[in-house]
């Protein structure tokens, strides 16, 4: 069935921001004696809201963060975005095509409204996403809870089962599945490059794809091939075994 609403995550899906955010967090925490790496961030923090991440850091590492930590981190992160944030290849063309053909789509992100708006402006997507942006500030629970996706679907007037979610994080996949929506996982962001993609059973997407170059054609193909249709891409591990290849937050 062709989806009636496509819900895109933002960071790591539309914009290649996750690798910048992760490196900045590693650098900011190190002087406080908290030493983590990118793999740790990917496993524990990707797709989650900033307050949740900070709470986990306090609990797991027993550290008291300076009162200005968040302001300093966000200021330096946005400066890094200004220097090096890029839109994911082919995304601009995809969003333009979806808009021009009257398709119903939106963006649902764990980022704060300010960060999401600034990031999209820097990436040159703000004019396309205007009026289509939903952030975790609108709901009580962030990903992996389904609240944000359900809120976006309701706002767009579409039943959950008629929605397709595009996510990169396991927590995002979990949220989409919990909402009763179809979920495709985008694995083409820099933060997932050369990674072994372990996917627990509760975070298995319908499909995986590494490029948006023929995304609009794939969307149309779902109407012909059904939910089980697949196309070739990088494999992932599920429950410790390799999955058959298939197609193709307020966040930190």
mmCIF file of C-alpha atoms in Angstrom, residues 6 13 22 31 66 88 110 116 148 173 179 188 196 200 232-233:
data_model
loop_
_atom_site.group_PDB
_atom_site.id
_atom_site.type_symbol
_atom_site.label_atom_id
_atom_site.label_comp_id
_atom_site.label_asym_id
_atom_site.label_seq_id
_atom_site.Cartn_x
_atom_site.Cartn_y
_atom_site.Cartn_z
ATOM 1 C CA UNK A 6 5.683 10.089 4.899
ATOM 2 C CA UNK A 13 18.088 11.475 7.670
ATOM 3 C CA UNK A 22 28.391 13.114 18.555
ATOM 4 C CA UNK A 31 37.195 17.588 30.468
ATOM 5 C CA UNK A 66 28.169 22.673 35.175
ATOM 6 C CA UNK A 88 22.020 14.415 2.859
ATOM 7 C CA UNK A 110 13.739 14.915 18.754
ATOM 8 C CA UNK A 116 15.701 22.104 14.225
ATOM 9 C CA UNK A 148 5.686 12.257 18.447
ATOM 10 C CA UNK A 173 12.600 2.699 14.512
ATOM 11 C CA UNK A 179 3.011 3.837 16.663
ATOM 12 C CA UNK A 188 23.540 6.455 4.563
ATOM 13 C CA UNK A 196 28.127 -3.094 11.765
ATOM 14 C CA UNK A 200 17.575 -5.891 18.111
ATOM 15 C CA UNK A 232 19.686 -4.526 -2.374
ATOM 16 C CA UNK A 233 21.700 -2.637 0.227
#
